[in-house]
């Protein structure tokens, strides 16, 4: 097995120079750096990561703690994190905290004990112990997807939540809907709170009153959303349109609608927060807010690397815009190239309309509208 000394002899440089090239600890002339890299390739040299970490106090590894890794949204975030980490020469250690505060604290501690250089964490709804642990041990950390508004210690990267949710509501209101239900996420999560706020903003912008009965928690998962949708459908005056606050809850809502024999969008319109790969395979195709999930992951890695390079800089929160992907579950005809900036600023990439024309089929809907008789499930 080739050693660092072998690389140095082959490149005609000192062992220290080889170390500087491989570890990035000191600038090296471009032609010297290339000679070292050529020697590494020719000899098949593999750095001893453990030995290097003992010298540099860095393992060049990042801990990632996110719940529901099987969720397509977090899977795409993981892909963004992994690609950015690999490009920067970092490996990834992954843990699933299961959105359980006690398990979250233990998962993060185990990652810390593996001597990761820093962490990227999607915090639970009760992250007090997590924040205390990270702060006490001064672990460089970036919070992902879910933010903690009152803390100023950690960098944060997430998507916009309020304006895209408001956009879904105003879109449905523009089609004539006056009773718009929200299947909300797990209480305590910033994403849940912000999407509820956006829902209320959308109602206010459309001149509609807020009815607490039309907001039911689906606990951010499919089974909970199925129960929440059933509760909404059982109201004396049920909603004529639904907004679901994540992709897992969209599945649960569709299951409840099918069980009641309701067709989307003929019996009830549906829009969802979180686009996913097979959203356009449903019949009808799902109108959704798409989050820039891979970019969220990549930006979290860059924020962590910036923190490692400059530990004393002020904490920053980065919010990335979402895209409204307009399909047909809202009750509109297909819009060619129907992706638009979900802030309502206009079409993204020049395709589609920001607001399709109001359909006459929905224009007669009123405050007293109830769902039609049960029909064929979608």
GROMACS .gro file of C-alpha atoms in nm:
model
  378
    1UNK     CA    1   0.000   0.000   0.000
    2UNK     CA    2   0.139   0.339  -0.101
    3UNK     CA    3   0.234   0.583   0.173
    4UNK     CA    4   0.249   0.962   0.187
    5UNK     CA    5   0.627   0.933   0.162
    6UNK     CA    6   0.587   0.738  -0.164
    7UNK     CA    7   0.366   1.015  -0.302
    8UNK     CA    8   0.623   1.276  -0.198
    9UNK     CA    9   0.909   1.091  -0.374
   10UNK     CA   10   0.705   1.040  -0.690
   11UNK     CA   11   0.601   1.407  -0.703
   12UNK     CA   12   0.948   1.535  -0.607
   13UNK     CA   13   0.819   1.728  -0.307
   14UNK     CA   14   0.834   1.701   0.071
   15UNK     CA   15   0.591   1.498   0.281
   16UNK     CA   16   0.474   1.826   0.435
   17UNK     CA   17   0.378   1.957   0.090
   18UNK     CA   18   0.178   1.643   0.020
   19UNK     CA   19   0.002   1.693   0.353
   20UNK     CA   20  -0.083   2.055   0.270
   21UNK     CA   21  -0.228   1.954  -0.068
   22UNK     CA   22  -0.441   1.673   0.072
   23UNK     CA   23  -0.559   1.860   0.381
   24UNK     CA   24  -0.586   2.209   0.236
   25UNK     CA   25  -0.387   2.347   0.530
   26UNK     CA   26  -0.166   2.582   0.328
   27UNK     CA   27  -0.167   2.728  -0.025
   28UNK     CA   28   0.046   2.531  -0.274
   29UNK     CA   29   0.158   2.639  -0.622
   30UNK     CA   30  -0.080   2.505  -0.889
   31UNK     CA   31   0.184   2.299  -1.072
   32UNK     CA   32   0.306   2.149  -0.744
   33UNK     CA   33  -0.046   2.067  -0.637
   34UNK     CA   34  -0.112   1.896  -0.970
   35UNK     CA   35   0.209   1.694  -0.942
   36UNK     CA   36   0.099   1.567  -0.601
   37UNK     CA   37  -0.250   1.479  -0.725
   38UNK     CA   38  -0.102   1.298  -1.027
   39UNK     CA   39   0.122   1.097  -0.795
   40UNK     CA   40  -0.174   1.012  -0.573
   41UNK     CA   41  -0.365   0.879  -0.876
   42UNK     CA   42  -0.067   0.690  -1.018
   43UNK     CA   43   0.015   0.519  -0.688
   44UNK     CA   44  -0.344   0.462  -0.578
   45UNK     CA   45  -0.271   0.634  -0.249
   46UNK     CA   46  -0.557   0.643   0.004
   47UNK     CA   47  -0.522   0.891   0.292
   48UNK     CA   48  -0.544   0.752   0.645
   49UNK     CA   49  -0.851   0.944   0.760
   50UNK     CA   50  -0.816   0.836   1.121
   51UNK     CA   51  -0.453   0.943   1.142
   52UNK     CA   52  -0.530   1.272   0.971
   53UNK     CA   53  -0.812   1.345   1.216
   54UNK     CA   54  -0.576   1.296   1.508
   55UNK     CA   55  -0.347   1.562   1.364
   56UNK     CA   56  -0.606   1.812   1.243
   57UNK     CA   57  -0.882   1.747   1.504
   58UNK     CA   58  -1.117   1.719   1.204
   59UNK     CA   59  -1.281   1.403   1.071
   60UNK     CA   60  -1.416   1.566   0.755
   61UNK     CA   61  -1.753   1.415   0.835
   62UNK     CA   62  -2.098   1.572   0.883
   63UNK     CA   63  -2.379   1.435   1.098
   64UNK     CA   64  -2.729   1.453   0.946
   65UNK     CA   65  -3.029   1.402   1.174
   66UNK     CA   66  -3.364   1.411   0.990
   67UNK     CA   67  -3.686   1.224   1.062
   68UNK     CA   68  -3.883   1.020   0.810
   69UNK     CA   69  -3.593   0.961   0.573
   70UNK     CA   70  -3.839   0.749   0.370
   71UNK     CA   71  -4.039   1.067   0.296
   72UNK     CA   72  -3.962   1.174  -0.063
   73UNK     CA   73  -3.910   1.533   0.053
   74UNK     CA   74  -3.640   1.439   0.302
   75UNK     CA   75  -3.494   1.188   0.058
   76UNK     CA   76  -3.433   1.469  -0.189
   77UNK     CA   77  -3.288   1.687   0.087
   78UNK     CA   78  -3.055   1.398   0.171
   79UNK     CA   79  -2.945   1.382  -0.192
   80UNK     CA   80  -2.866   1.754  -0.185
   81UNK     CA   81  -2.671   1.721   0.140
   82UNK     CA   82  -2.478   1.418   0.019
   83UNK     CA   83  -2.381   1.573  -0.315
   84UNK     CA   84  -2.263   1.898  -0.158
   85UNK     CA   85  -2.075   1.717   0.120
   86UNK     CA   86  -1.902   1.484  -0.125
   87UNK     CA   87  -1.801   1.775  -0.346
   88UNK     CA   88  -1.642   1.940  -0.043
   89UNK     CA   89  -1.461   1.620   0.056
   90UNK     CA   90  -1.685   1.531   0.352
   91UNK     CA   91  -1.851   1.202   0.440
   92UNK     CA   92  -2.199   1.178   0.589
   93UNK     CA   93  -2.328   1.000   0.901
   94UNK     CA   94  -2.708   0.977   0.914
   95UNK     CA   95  -2.953   0.930   1.204
   96UNK     CA   96  -3.335   0.931   1.215
   97UNK     CA   97  -3.466   1.102   1.532
   98UNK     CA   98  -3.825   0.988   1.454
   99UNK     CA   99  -3.956   1.335   1.555
  100UNK     CA  100  -3.921   1.218   1.917
  101UNK     CA  101  -3.747   1.476   2.139
  102UNK     CA  102  -3.583   1.211   2.362
  103UNK     CA  103  -3.468   1.003   2.067
  104UNK     CA  104  -3.354   1.320   1.890
  105UNK     CA  105  -3.129   1.414   2.181
  106UNK     CA  106  -2.974   1.064   2.187
  107UNK     CA  107  -2.926   1.048   1.809
  108UNK     CA  108  -2.744   1.381   1.807
  109UNK     CA  109  -2.528   1.277   2.101
  110UNK     CA  110  -2.425   0.957   1.920
  111UNK     CA  111  -2.332   1.156   1.610
  112UNK     CA  112  -2.134   1.397   1.827
  113UNK     CA  113  -1.951   1.107   1.989
  114UNK     CA  114  -1.845   0.994   1.644
  115UNK     CA  115  -1.655   1.324   1.626
  116UNK     CA  116  -1.838   1.471   1.329
  117UNK     CA  117  -1.710   1.820   1.246
  118UNK     CA  118  -2.062   1.960   1.248
  119UNK     CA  119  -2.428   1.869   1.220
  120UNK     CA  120  -2.731   1.937   1.005
  121UNK     CA  121  -3.052   1.875   1.200
  122UNK     CA  122  -3.425   1.897   1.127
  123UNK     CA  123  -3.544   1.970   1.484
  124UNK     CA  124  -3.852   1.815   1.642
  125UNK     CA  125  -4.152   2.005   1.777
  126UNK     CA  126  -3.991   2.011   2.124
  127UNK     CA  127  -3.620   2.070   2.062
  128UNK     CA  128  -3.529   2.217   2.404
  129UNK     CA  129  -3.294   1.933   2.507
  130UNK     CA  130  -3.144   1.926   2.158
  131UNK     CA  131  -3.067   2.299   2.161
  132UNK     CA  132  -2.926   2.276   2.514
  133UNK     CA  133  -2.695   1.989   2.419
  134UNK     CA  134  -2.568   2.153   2.101
  135UNK     CA  135  -2.513   2.483   2.279
  136UNK     CA  136  -2.341   2.330   2.579
  137UNK     CA  137  -2.097   2.138   2.361
  138UNK     CA  138  -2.062   2.421   2.106
  139UNK     CA  139  -2.135   2.187   1.816
  140UNK     CA  140  -2.135   2.369   1.479
  141UNK     CA  141  -2.492   2.310   1.363
  142UNK     CA  142  -2.732   2.410   1.088
  143UNK     CA  143  -3.104   2.363   1.142
  144UNK     CA  144  -3.279   2.235   0.832
  145UNK     CA  145  -3.638   2.275   0.707
  146UNK     CA  146  -3.778   2.361   1.051
  147UNK     CA  147  -3.654   2.681   1.211
  148UNK     CA  148  -3.644   2.809   1.568
  149UNK     CA  149  -3.733   3.177   1.546
  150UNK     CA  150  -3.618   3.271   1.898
  151UNK     CA  151  -3.269   3.125   1.887
  152UNK     CA  152  -2.966   3.314   1.762
  153UNK     CA  153  -2.696   3.051   1.798
  154UNK     CA  154  -2.741   2.834   1.491
  155UNK     CA  155  -2.762   2.886   1.116
  156UNK     CA  156  -3.089   2.778   0.955
  157UNK     CA  157  -3.198   2.687   0.601
  158UNK     CA  158  -3.561   2.636   0.503
  159UNK     CA  159  -3.822   2.706   0.239
  160UNK     CA  160  -4.072   2.989   0.242
  161UNK     CA  161  -4.394   2.859   0.395
  162UNK     CA  162  -4.637   3.144   0.452
  163UNK     CA  163  -4.667   3.306   0.109
  164UNK     CA  164  -4.687   2.976  -0.086
  165UNK     CA  165  -4.967   2.849   0.139
  166UNK     CA  166  -5.148   3.180   0.105
  167UNK     CA  167  -5.111   3.143  -0.270
  168UNK     CA  168  -5.290   2.806  -0.267
  169UNK     CA  169  -5.576   2.953  -0.067
  170UNK     CA  170  -5.620   3.261  -0.284
  171UNK     CA  171  -5.607   3.041  -0.593
  172UNK     CA  172  -5.893   2.826  -0.461
  173UNK     CA  173  -6.085   3.134  -0.351
  174UNK     CA  174  -6.042   3.276  -0.699
  175UNK     CA  175  -6.223   2.968  -0.830
  176UNK     CA  176  -6.522   3.052  -0.613
  177UNK     CA  177  -6.454   2.842  -0.303
  178UNK     CA  178  -6.567   2.998   0.024
  179UNK     CA  179  -6.508   2.709   0.264
  180UNK     CA  180  -6.147   2.595   0.229
  181UNK     CA  181  -6.020   2.335   0.475
  182UNK     CA  182  -5.660   2.291   0.591
  183UNK     CA  183  -5.511   1.958   0.693
  184UNK     CA  184  -5.228   2.098   0.906
  185UNK     CA  185  -4.905   1.936   1.022
  186UNK     CA  186  -4.769   1.828   1.359
  187UNK     CA  187  -4.833   2.097   1.624
  188UNK     CA  188  -4.518   2.275   1.740
  189UNK     CA  189  -4.324   2.251   1.415
  190UNK     CA  190  -4.234   2.583   1.257
  191UNK     CA  191  -4.350   2.451   0.920
  192UNK     CA  192  -4.693   2.379   1.069
  193UNK     CA  193  -4.724   2.720   1.234
  194UNK     CA  194  -4.607   2.907   0.924
  195UNK     CA  195  -4.839   2.720   0.688
  196UNK     CA  196  -5.135   2.787   0.917
  197UNK     CA  197  -5.035   3.154   0.919
  198UNK     CA  198  -5.015   3.148   0.539
  199UNK     CA  199  -5.357   2.983   0.521
  200UNK     CA  200  -5.504   3.264   0.732
  201UNK     CA  201  -5.328   3.526   0.522
  202UNK     CA  202  -5.477   3.372   0.209
  203UNK     CA  203  -5.827   3.383   0.357
  204UNK     CA  204  -5.783   3.746   0.457
  205UNK     CA  205  -5.651   3.840   0.113
  206UNK     CA  206  -5.958   3.676  -0.043
  207UNK     CA  207  -6.197   3.850   0.197
  208UNK     CA  208  -6.296   3.522   0.366
  209UNK     CA  209  -6.356   3.471   0.738
  210UNK     CA  210  -6.137   3.231   0.931
  211UNK     CA  211  -6.329   2.933   1.072
  212UNK     CA  212  -6.131   2.731   1.329
  213UNK     CA  213  -6.339   2.422   1.246
  214UNK     CA  214  -6.181   2.417   0.899
  215UNK     CA  215  -5.828   2.366   1.037
  216UNK     CA  216  -5.756   2.014   1.161
  217UNK     CA  217  -5.418   1.861   1.246
  218UNK     CA  218  -5.307   1.561   1.043
  219UNK     CA  219  -4.987   1.531   1.253
  220UNK     CA  220  -4.773   1.542   0.937
  221UNK     CA  221  -4.846   1.179   0.851
  222UNK     CA  222  -5.086   0.984   0.632
  223UNK     CA  223  -5.304   0.815   0.895
  224UNK     CA  224  -5.352   1.138   1.087
  225UNK     CA  225  -5.447   1.319   0.769
  226UNK     CA  226  -5.703   1.053   0.685
  227UNK     CA  227  -5.871   1.112   1.022
  228UNK     CA  228  -5.844   1.490   0.985
  229UNK     CA  229  -6.004   1.482   0.640
  230UNK     CA  230  -6.286   1.263   0.770
  231UNK     CA  231  -6.348   1.518   1.045
  232UNK     CA  232  -6.365   1.800   0.791
  233UNK     CA  233  -6.606   1.605   0.572
  234UNK     CA  234  -6.834   1.540   0.871
  235UNK     CA  235  -6.887   1.911   0.944
  236UNK     CA  236  -7.247   2.038   0.906
  237UNK     CA  237  -7.119   2.255   0.621
  238UNK     CA  238  -6.807   2.076   0.495
  239UNK     CA  239  -6.535   2.242   0.288
  240UNK     CA  240  -6.557   2.244  -0.089
  241UNK     CA  241  -6.178   2.260  -0.119
  242UNK     CA  242  -5.883   2.125   0.080
  243UNK     CA  243  -5.521   2.228   0.128
  244UNK     CA  244  -5.294   1.955   0.266
  245UNK     CA  245  -4.976   2.074   0.435
  246UNK     CA  246  -4.731   1.802   0.327
  247UNK     CA  247  -4.705   1.512   0.083
  248UNK     CA  248  -4.771   1.232   0.334
  249UNK     CA  249  -5.092   1.402   0.444
  250UNK     CA  250  -5.200   1.439   0.081
  251UNK     CA  251  -5.202   1.060   0.055
  252UNK     CA  252  -5.412   1.030   0.370
  253UNK     CA  253  -5.657   1.292   0.250
  254UNK     CA  254  -5.701   1.118  -0.085
  255UNK     CA  255  -5.764   0.792   0.097
  256UNK     CA  256  -6.039   0.952   0.307
  257UNK     CA  257  -6.198   1.111   0.001
  258UNK     CA  258  -6.195   0.779  -0.183
  259UNK     CA  259  -6.353   0.604   0.115
  260UNK     CA  260  -6.637   0.857   0.110
  261UNK     CA  261  -6.678   0.814  -0.265
  262UNK     CA  262  -6.577   1.170  -0.348
  263UNK     CA  263  -6.412   1.266  -0.675
  264UNK     CA  264  -6.137   1.529  -0.703
  265UNK     CA  265  -6.199   1.797  -0.827
  266UNK     CA  266  -6.565   1.739  -0.922
  267UNK     CA  267  -6.684   1.691  -0.563
  268UNK     CA  268  -6.402   1.867  -0.380
  269UNK     CA  269  -6.092   2.055  -0.497
  270UNK     CA  270  -5.750   1.970  -0.359
  271UNK     CA  271  -5.413   2.150  -0.346
  272UNK     CA  272  -5.110   2.036  -0.152
  273UNK     CA  273  -4.790   2.173  -0.003
  274UNK     CA  274  -4.502   1.948  -0.116
  275UNK     CA  275  -4.475   1.823  -0.468
  276UNK     CA  276  -4.347   1.471  -0.522
  277UNK     CA  277  -4.235   1.257  -0.813
  278UNK     CA  278  -4.565   1.082  -0.877
  279UNK     CA  279  -4.797   1.381  -0.812
  280UNK     CA  280  -4.864   1.412  -1.184
  281UNK     CA  281  -4.954   1.042  -1.208
  282UNK     CA  282  -5.271   1.076  -0.999
  283UNK     CA  283  -5.600   1.135  -1.171
  284UNK     CA  284  -5.650   1.425  -1.156
  285UNK     CA  285  -5.293   1.547  -1.144
  286UNK     CA  286  -5.212   1.726  -0.817
  287UNK     CA  287  -5.167   2.101  -0.798
  288UNK     CA  288  -4.885   2.147  -0.551
  289UNK     CA  289  -4.625   2.378  -0.400
  290UNK     CA  290  -4.282   2.238  -0.483
  291UNK     CA  291  -4.005   2.303  -0.232
  292UNK     CA  292  -3.643   2.333  -0.356
  293UNK     CA  293  -3.550   2.031  -0.146
  294UNK     CA  294  -3.213   1.947  -0.301
  295UNK     CA  295  -3.108   2.311  -0.288
  296UNK     CA  296  -3.213   2.326   0.078
  297UNK     CA  297  -2.979   2.033   0.148
  298UNK     CA  298  -2.692   2.182  -0.051
  299UNK     CA  299  -2.732   2.526   0.108
  300UNK     CA  300  -2.731   2.367   0.454
  301UNK     CA  301  -2.393   2.207   0.379
  302UNK     CA  302  -2.253   2.536   0.252
  303UNK     CA  303  -2.380   2.715   0.563
  304UNK     CA  304  -2.213   2.454   0.785
  305UNK     CA  305  -1.882   2.481   0.597
  306UNK     CA  306  -1.900   2.860   0.633
  307UNK     CA  307  -1.954   2.814   1.006
  308UNK     CA  308  -1.657   2.578   1.035
  309UNK     CA  309  -1.440   2.828   0.851
  310UNK     CA  310  -1.558   3.124   1.061
  311UNK     CA  311  -1.700   3.005   1.396
  312UNK     CA  312  -1.754   3.356   1.530
  313UNK     CA  313  -1.974   3.500   1.258
  314UNK     CA  314  -2.339   3.586   1.336
  315UNK     CA  315  -2.597   3.314   1.279
  316UNK     CA  316  -2.799   3.342   0.959
  317UNK     CA  317  -3.137   3.213   0.845
  318UNK     CA  318  -3.177   3.143   0.472
  319UNK     CA  319  -3.523   3.102   0.320
  320UNK     CA  320  -3.559   2.970  -0.032
  321UNK     CA  321  -3.860   3.039  -0.260
  322UNK     CA  322  -4.105   2.768  -0.362
  323UNK     CA  323  -4.277   2.703  -0.694
  324UNK     CA  324  -4.647   2.653  -0.760
  325UNK     CA  325  -4.688   2.355  -0.993
  326UNK     CA  326  -5.031   2.402  -1.143
  327UNK     CA  327  -5.208   2.083  -1.253
  328UNK     CA  328  -5.578   1.990  -1.239
  329UNK     CA  329  -5.678   1.875  -0.888
  330UNK     CA  330  -5.775   2.233  -0.802
  331UNK     CA  331  -6.045   2.220  -1.070
  332UNK     CA  332  -5.867   2.420  -1.339
  333UNK     CA  333  -5.778   2.302  -1.688
  334UNK     CA  334  -5.418   2.201  -1.742
  335UNK     CA  335  -5.184   2.500  -1.775
  336UNK     CA  336  -4.906   2.444  -2.027
  337UNK     CA  337  -4.573   2.481  -1.850
  338UNK     CA  338  -4.771   2.549  -1.534
  339UNK     CA  339  -4.496   2.619  -1.283
  340UNK     CA  340  -4.503   2.960  -1.119
  341UNK     CA  341  -4.327   3.136  -0.837
  342UNK     CA  342  -4.543   3.044  -0.536
  343UNK     CA  343  -4.498   3.390  -0.388
  344UNK     CA  344  -4.742   3.510  -0.654
  345UNK     CA  345  -4.479   3.723  -0.824
  346UNK     CA  346  -4.547   3.565  -1.163
  347UNK     CA  347  -4.465   3.263  -1.376
  348UNK     CA  348  -4.137   3.083  -1.318
  349UNK     CA  349  -3.922   3.028  -1.620
  350UNK     CA  350  -4.172   3.202  -1.845
  351UNK     CA  351  -4.424   2.915  -1.847
  352UNK     CA  352  -4.785   2.904  -1.739
  353UNK     CA  353  -5.020   3.165  -1.595
  354UNK     CA  354  -5.007   3.283  -1.238
  355UNK     CA  355  -5.387   3.253  -1.207
  356UNK     CA  356  -5.602   3.040  -1.439
  357UNK     CA  357  -5.944   3.180  -1.532
  358UNK     CA  358  -6.230   3.124  -1.288
  359UNK     CA  359  -6.440   2.821  -1.379
  360UNK     CA  360  -6.814   2.869  -1.402
  361UNK     CA  361  -6.864   2.533  -1.234
  362UNK     CA  362  -6.727   2.681  -0.914
  363UNK     CA  363  -6.862   3.034  -0.940
  364UNK     CA  364  -7.193   2.947  -0.772
  365UNK     CA  365  -7.028   2.806  -0.459
  366UNK     CA  366  -7.133   2.996  -0.148
  367UNK     CA  367  -7.099   2.993   0.229
  368UNK     CA  368  -7.387   2.743   0.249
  369UNK     CA  369  -7.245   2.500  -0.009
  370UNK     CA  370  -7.222   2.136   0.097
  371UNK     CA  371  -7.052   1.845  -0.073
  372UNK     CA  372  -7.256   1.671  -0.343
  373UNK     CA  373  -7.387   1.319  -0.307
  374UNK     CA  374  -7.119   1.052  -0.308
  375UNK     CA  375  -6.987   0.953  -0.646
  376UNK     CA  376  -6.699   0.760  -0.793
  377UNK     CA  377  -6.374   0.783  -0.601
  378UNK     CA  378  -6.067   0.917  -0.780
   0.00000   0.00000   0.00000
